[in-house]
């Protein structure tokens, strides 16, 4: 999707100041329903029989630019900082390879930049350190995809990814590590330096599962909205701030954050949470595998979710670009229509279809 000057102005003008108990909180509203590509063109699930999940190397320049060719608004990716202070784009906390038949792992943040970039395919066509990935249950898979690419830095992304697409920069930290304030600050300062040098007019939001990192990045800058990531209780953590949508709302209000990115299941299970998010002057996005089901995205749009992060970028973006949702109230009120996209050919969803969706989704939640 190409960003017009009008759209960029809308992004800027969507920020406002809300007074709440003598504490200023900047509100942020997306000018339209937004679509974000997860790790670019979609995450890799190496254990999946679905070849679409092993098509293009996730979090790569190739994945980002392929995604940018479709009508999406943002790409989402994970940023960590190497031992020598360089922000790199990689999801997993550990990098695995095979040496003399033995699988070995190394923490990404413990590596210098040169060592990090030495993994996987190289620009000269070699692949001395083939990449492997460990799943949550401990299984190891070789990182084989149809279209591979080299690893990259955050600076690479700013310089080499189509300027038309925004960045949702997830600040990645290890769930099993306790970080001190100065360690967090140093990491975030290194990331902000890259933005200060290269961001220009690109739309950017920050997001993080780490409550203190989200709070700190908000305190360190005011140019970019900050969203708190939560799975809404799908997993339970020692830090209670991570365990529910209500805790996420509280954290955002206390820290002056602009919104929440929630796993989609808690939103569908407790739709009243959307009202609580709105009443708190916060934006709401969602992520999760259910966002690869077009009907689930339709329903979230109707419920008031402001955007979704998806893996099936091609399928979902093409579907959304051709949809008008029209319900009975719309038809009776001057025939107004709710639009996802701006294409001339549109699909319509009837009231009966909406009723079907509300019955269809609970079955998905049981899977």
Coordinates of C-alpha atoms in Angstrom, one line a residue:
X1 CA 0.0 0.0 0.0
X2 CA 1.3 3.4 -1.0
X3 CA 1.0 6.1 1.7
X4 CA -0.3 9.4 0.5
X5 CA 0.6 12.7 2.2
X6 CA -3.0 12.8 3.3
X7 CA -2.7 9.4 5.0
X8 CA 0.6 10.4 6.7
X9 CA -1.1 13.6 8.0
X10 CA -4.0 11.5 9.3
X11 CA -1.5 9.3 11.2
X12 CA 0.0 12.4 12.8
X13 CA -3.3 14.1 13.5
X14 CA -4.7 11.0 15.2
X15 CA -2.7 11.7 18.3
X16 CA -4.3 13.8 21.0
X17 CA -4.0 14.6 24.7
X18 CA -6.4 13.2 27.2
X19 CA -6.6 14.6 30.7
X20 CA -7.2 11.9 33.3
X21 CA -6.8 12.7 37.0
X22 CA -4.3 15.4 36.3
X23 CA -2.2 13.0 34.3
X24 CA -1.7 13.5 30.6
X25 CA -2.1 10.6 28.4
X26 CA -1.7 10.8 24.6
X27 CA -4.5 9.0 22.8
X28 CA -3.8 7.4 19.4
X29 CA -6.4 6.4 16.8
X30 CA -5.6 4.7 13.5
X31 CA -7.3 6.5 10.6
X32 CA -8.5 3.2 9.1
X33 CA -8.7 -0.5 9.9
X34 CA -5.0 -1.5 9.7
X35 CA -3.4 -4.7 8.4
X36 CA 0.0 -5.8 9.6
X37 CA 2.2 -8.5 8.2
X38 CA 3.6 -10.8 10.9
X39 CA 7.4 -10.8 10.7
X40 CA 6.9 -9.5 7.2
X41 CA 5.1 -11.9 4.9
X42 CA 4.3 -14.3 7.7
X43 CA 6.1 -16.3 10.5
X44 CA 7.8 -19.6 9.7
X45 CA 6.4 -22.7 11.4
X46 CA 9.0 -25.3 10.3
X47 CA 7.0 -28.2 11.9
X48 CA 3.9 -27.3 10.0
X49 CA 2.7 -29.4 7.0
X50 CA 1.4 -26.1 5.5
X51 CA 3.9 -25.0 2.9
X52 CA 2.7 -21.4 3.2
X53 CA 4.3 -21.3 6.7
X54 CA 7.7 -22.2 5.1
X55 CA 7.6 -20.0 2.0
X56 CA 9.8 -17.0 2.8
X57 CA 12.3 -16.6 5.6
X58 CA 10.6 -14.6 8.3
X59 CA 12.0 -11.3 9.6
X60 CA 14.1 -10.9 6.4
X61 CA 14.4 -8.0 3.9
X62 CA 12.9 -10.3 1.3
X63 CA 9.9 -11.1 3.5
X64 CA 9.4 -7.4 4.3
X65 CA 9.5 -6.2 0.7
X66 CA 7.3 -9.0 -0.6
X67 CA 4.7 -8.1 2.1
X68 CA 5.0 -4.4 1.2
X69 CA 3.8 -5.3 -2.4
X70 CA 0.4 -6.2 -1.0
X71 CA -2.2 -3.7 0.4
X72 CA -1.0 -3.8 4.0
X73 CA -0.2 -0.8 6.3
X74 CA 2.6 -2.2 8.5
X75 CA 5.0 -5.0 8.9
X76 CA 5.7 -6.3 12.4
X77 CA 9.1 -7.6 13.4
X78 CA 11.2 -8.4 16.4
X79 CA 14.3 -6.4 17.5
X80 CA 17.1 -7.4 19.8
X81 CA 20.4 -5.8 20.4
X82 CA 23.7 -7.6 20.0
X83 CA 26.6 -7.5 22.5
X84 CA 28.3 -4.7 20.7
X85 CA 25.1 -2.5 20.6
X86 CA 23.6 -3.2 17.1
X87 CA 19.8 -3.7 16.9
X88 CA 19.1 -6.8 14.8
X89 CA 15.9 -8.3 13.6
X90 CA 15.3 -11.8 14.9
X91 CA 12.5 -13.4 16.9
X92 CA 14.0 -16.3 18.9
X93 CA 16.1 -15.6 22.0
X94 CA 18.6 -18.3 21.0
X95 CA 20.2 -19.1 17.6
X96 CA 20.9 -22.7 16.8
X97 CA 23.2 -24.3 14.3
X98 CA 24.8 -27.7 13.7
X99 CA 28.5 -28.2 14.1
X100 CA 30.0 -31.7 13.4
X101 CA 26.6 -33.2 13.7
X102 CA 25.9 -31.6 17.1
X103 CA 23.2 -28.9 17.6
X104 CA 24.6 -25.9 19.4
X105 CA 22.8 -22.7 20.6
X106 CA 23.9 -19.2 21.3
X107 CA 22.0 -16.3 22.8
X108 CA 21.4 -13.6 20.3
X109 CA 22.2 -10.8 22.7
X110 CA 25.5 -12.5 23.7
X111 CA 26.8 -12.4 20.1
X112 CA 28.6 -9.5 18.4
X113 CA 27.1 -8.3 15.1
X114 CA 29.5 -10.2 12.8
X115 CA 28.8 -13.5 14.6
X116 CA 25.1 -13.0 14.4
X117 CA 25.2 -12.2 10.6
X118 CA 27.4 -15.3 10.0
X119 CA 24.4 -17.6 10.5
X120 CA 22.3 -18.8 7.6
X121 CA 22.8 -18.0 3.9
X122 CA 25.4 -15.4 3.1
X123 CA 25.5 -12.8 0.3
X124 CA 28.1 -14.8 -1.5
X125 CA 25.8 -17.9 -1.6
X126 CA 27.5 -19.9 1.1
X127 CA 25.8 -21.3 4.2
X128 CA 28.6 -22.4 6.6
X129 CA 26.3 -22.1 9.7
X130 CA 22.9 -23.5 8.7
X131 CA 20.2 -22.2 11.0
X132 CA 18.0 -24.4 13.2
X133 CA 15.0 -23.5 15.4
X134 CA 13.8 -24.9 18.7
X135 CA 10.1 -25.0 19.3
X136 CA 8.4 -24.4 22.6
X137 CA 8.2 -28.1 23.3
X138 CA 12.0 -28.5 22.8
X139 CA 12.0 -30.0 19.3
X140 CA 14.7 -28.9 16.9
X141 CA 14.0 -28.2 13.2
X142 CA 16.3 -27.2 10.4
X143 CA 15.3 -23.7 9.2
X144 CA 14.4 -24.7 5.6
X145 CA 12.2 -22.4 3.6
X146 CA 11.4 -22.1 -0.1
X147 CA 12.9 -18.6 -0.4
X148 CA 15.7 -18.0 2.0
X149 CA 17.5 -14.7 2.8
X150 CA 20.3 -13.3 4.9
X151 CA 19.8 -12.0 8.4
X152 CA 19.5 -8.3 8.8
X153 CA 19.8 -5.3 11.1
X154 CA 17.2 -2.7 12.0
X155 CA 19.2 -0.1 10.0
X156 CA 19.0 -2.5 6.9
X157 CA 15.2 -2.5 7.2
X158 CA 15.0 1.3 7.3
X159 CA 17.3 1.6 4.3
X160 CA 16.1 -1.2 2.1
X161 CA 12.4 -1.8 2.8
X162 CA 9.8 -0.1 0.7
X163 CA 9.1 3.3 2.3
X164 CA 5.4 2.8 1.7
X165 CA 5.0 0.4 4.6
X166 CA 5.0 1.3 8.3
X167 CA 7.0 -0.6 11.0
X168 CA 5.6 -2.2 14.1
X169 CA 8.8 -2.7 16.1
X170 CA 8.5 -5.3 18.8
X171 CA 11.0 -4.8 21.5
X172 CA 12.1 -8.4 22.2
X173 CA 13.2 -9.6 25.6
X174 CA 13.7 -13.0 27.3
X175 CA 10.8 -14.0 29.5
X176 CA 13.2 -15.9 31.7
X177 CA 15.6 -13.1 32.4
X178 CA 15.3 -10.3 34.9
X179 CA 16.5 -7.0 33.4
X180 CA 17.7 -4.0 35.3
X181 CA 16.6 -0.5 34.5
X182 CA 20.0 0.5 33.1
X183 CA 20.2 -2.6 30.9
X184 CA 16.8 -1.9 29.5
X185 CA 17.7 1.8 28.9
X186 CA 20.9 0.9 27.1
X187 CA 19.1 -1.5 24.8
X188 CA 16.4 1.0 24.0
X189 CA 18.8 3.8 23.5
X190 CA 20.6 1.8 20.8
X191 CA 17.3 1.2 19.0
X192 CA 16.2 4.8 19.2
X193 CA 19.5 5.9 17.7
X194 CA 18.7 4.0 14.6
X195 CA 15.3 5.6 14.4
X196 CA 16.7 9.0 15.0
X197 CA 19.1 8.5 12.0
X198 CA 16.8 6.7 9.6
X199 CA 13.1 6.8 10.4
X200 CA 12.2 9.9 8.4
X201 CA 8.5 10.0 7.7
X202 CA 7.8 6.3 8.0
X203 CA 4.8 5.4 10.2
X204 CA 6.2 3.6 13.3
X205 CA 4.8 2.1 16.5
X206 CA 6.6 0.3 19.3
X207 CA 5.2 -2.8 21.0
X208 CA 6.5 -5.2 23.7
X209 CA 5.4 -8.0 26.0
X210 CA 7.9 -6.6 28.6
X211 CA 5.9 -4.2 30.8
X212 CA 9.0 -2.2 32.0
X213 CA 10.4 -1.9 28.5
X214 CA 7.1 -0.6 27.2
X215 CA 6.9 2.0 30.0
X216 CA 10.6 3.0 29.5
X217 CA 10.4 3.4 25.7
X218 CA 7.4 5.7 26.3
X219 CA 9.4 7.8 28.8
X220 CA 12.4 8.0 26.4
X221 CA 10.5 9.4 23.4
X222 CA 7.2 11.0 22.4
X223 CA 7.3 10.7 18.6
X224 CA 6.0 7.1 18.3
X225 CA 3.0 5.4 19.9
X226 CA 3.7 2.5 22.3
X227 CA 1.5 -0.6 22.5
X228 CA 1.6 -3.3 25.2
X229 CA 1.5 -6.8 23.9
X230 CA -0.5 -9.4 25.9
X231 CA -1.8 -12.9 25.4
X232 CA -4.6 -12.0 27.7
X233 CA -4.2 -14.9 30.0
X234 CA -3.6 -17.7 27.4
X235 CA -0.4 -18.3 29.3
X236 CA 0.3 -17.3 32.9
X237 CA 3.4 -15.4 34.0
X238 CA 4.9 -14.5 37.3
X239 CA 4.5 -10.8 36.4
X240 CA 0.7 -10.3 36.9
X241 CA 0.7 -7.4 34.5
X242 CA 1.0 -9.9 31.6
X243 CA -1.9 -12.1 32.6
X244 CA -5.1 -10.4 31.4
X245 CA -6.6 -7.7 29.3
X246 CA -7.7 -5.8 32.4
X247 CA -4.1 -5.8 33.6
X248 CA -2.9 -4.6 30.2
X249 CA -5.4 -1.7 30.4
X250 CA -4.2 -0.7 33.8
X251 CA -0.6 -0.8 32.7
X252 CA -1.3 1.4 29.7
X253 CA -3.2 3.9 31.7
X254 CA -0.6 4.1 34.4
X255 CA 2.3 4.3 31.9
X256 CA 0.7 6.6 29.3
X257 CA 0.8 4.0 26.6
X258 CA -1.4 4.4 23.5
X259 CA -2.8 0.9 23.0
X260 CA -2.8 -2.9 23.4
X261 CA -2.0 -5.7 21.0
X262 CA -3.8 -8.8 22.3
X263 CA -3.9 -12.4 21.3
X264 CA -7.2 -12.7 19.5
X265 CA -8.8 -15.5 21.6
X266 CA -9.3 -13.4 24.7
X267 CA -10.9 -10.7 22.6
X268 CA -13.4 -13.1 21.1
X269 CA -14.1 -14.8 24.4
X270 CA -14.8 -11.5 26.3
X271 CA -15.9 -9.0 23.7
X272 CA -16.9 -6.5 26.5
X273 CA -13.2 -6.0 26.9
X274 CA -13.2 -3.9 23.7
X275 CA -15.5 -1.4 25.4
X276 CA -13.2 -1.2 28.4
X277 CA -10.3 -0.6 26.1
X278 CA -12.1 2.1 24.3
X279 CA -13.4 3.8 27.5
X280 CA -9.7 3.9 28.5
X281 CA -8.9 5.9 25.4
X282 CA -6.7 3.1 24.1
X283 CA -6.3 1.5 20.6
X284 CA -6.7 -2.2 20.2
X285 CA -5.0 -4.5 17.7
X286 CA -4.8 -8.3 17.7
X287 CA -2.5 -11.1 16.8
X288 CA -2.7 -14.9 16.7
X289 CA -3.2 -17.9 14.4
X290 CA -7.0 -17.3 14.3
X291 CA -6.2 -14.1 12.4
X292 CA -5.4 -16.2 9.4
X293 CA -9.1 -17.0 9.2
X294 CA -10.8 -14.2 7.1
X295 CA -14.2 -14.6 9.0
X296 CA -12.5 -14.0 12.3
X297 CA -11.1 -10.7 11.0
X298 CA -14.5 -9.6 9.7
X299 CA -16.0 -10.2 13.1
X300 CA -13.2 -8.3 14.9
X301 CA -13.8 -5.4 12.6
X302 CA -17.5 -5.4 13.4
X303 CA -16.6 -5.6 17.1
X304 CA -14.4 -2.5 17.0
X305 CA -10.9 -3.9 16.9
X306 CA -8.7 -1.4 15.0
X307 CA -6.3 -3.7 13.2
X308 CA -4.9 -7.2 12.9
X309 CA -1.5 -8.8 12.6
X310 CA -1.6 -11.8 10.1
X311 CA 0.6 -14.5 8.7
X312 CA -1.3 -15.1 5.5
X313 CA -0.6 -11.7 4.1
X314 CA -1.6 -12.4 0.5
X315 CA -4.9 -14.2 1.3
X316 CA -6.0 -11.8 4.0
X317 CA -4.9 -8.5 2.4
X318 CA -6.7 -9.4 -0.9
X319 CA -9.9 -10.4 1.0
X320 CA -9.9 -7.2 3.2
X321 CA -9.3 -5.0 0.2
X322 CA -12.5 -6.2 -1.3
X323 CA -15.0 -6.0 1.6
X324 CA -17.7 -3.7 2.6
X325 CA -19.5 -4.7 5.8
X326 CA -23.1 -3.5 5.7
X327 CA -25.5 -4.3 8.5
X328 CA -29.2 -3.4 9.0
X329 CA -28.4 -0.2 10.8
X330 CA -26.1 1.0 7.9
X331 CA -28.8 0.3 5.3
X332 CA -31.4 2.3 7.2
X333 CA -29.1 5.2 8.0
X334 CA -28.6 6.9 4.6
X335 CA -27.2 3.7 3.1
X336 CA -23.9 4.4 4.8
X337 CA -21.2 1.6 4.4
X338 CA -18.3 0.5 6.5
X339 CA -15.1 0.0 4.4
X340 CA -12.0 -2.0 5.0
X341 CA -10.2 -1.0 1.8
X342 CA -10.4 1.5 -1.0
X343 CA -10.8 -0.8 -4.0
X344 CA -13.8 -0.3 -6.3
X345 CA -14.9 -3.9 -6.3
X346 CA -16.4 -4.7 -2.9
X347 CA -17.9 -7.7 -1.2
X348 CA -20.9 -7.3 1.1
X349 CA -21.7 -9.1 4.3
X350 CA -25.4 -9.5 5.2
X351 CA -26.9 -9.5 8.7
X352 CA -27.4 -13.3 8.4
X353 CA -23.7 -13.7 7.6
X354 CA -22.8 -11.7 10.6
X355 CA -25.0 -13.9 12.8
X356 CA -23.3 -16.9 11.3
X357 CA -19.9 -15.5 12.2
X358 CA -20.8 -15.1 15.8
X359 CA -21.7 -18.8 15.9
X360 CA -18.7 -19.9 13.8
X361 CA -16.0 -18.3 16.0
X362 CA -16.7 -20.2 19.2
X363 CA -16.0 -23.5 17.4
X364 CA -12.6 -22.1 16.4
X365 CA -11.9 -21.2 20.0
X366 CA -12.2 -24.8 21.0
X367 CA -9.5 -25.9 18.6

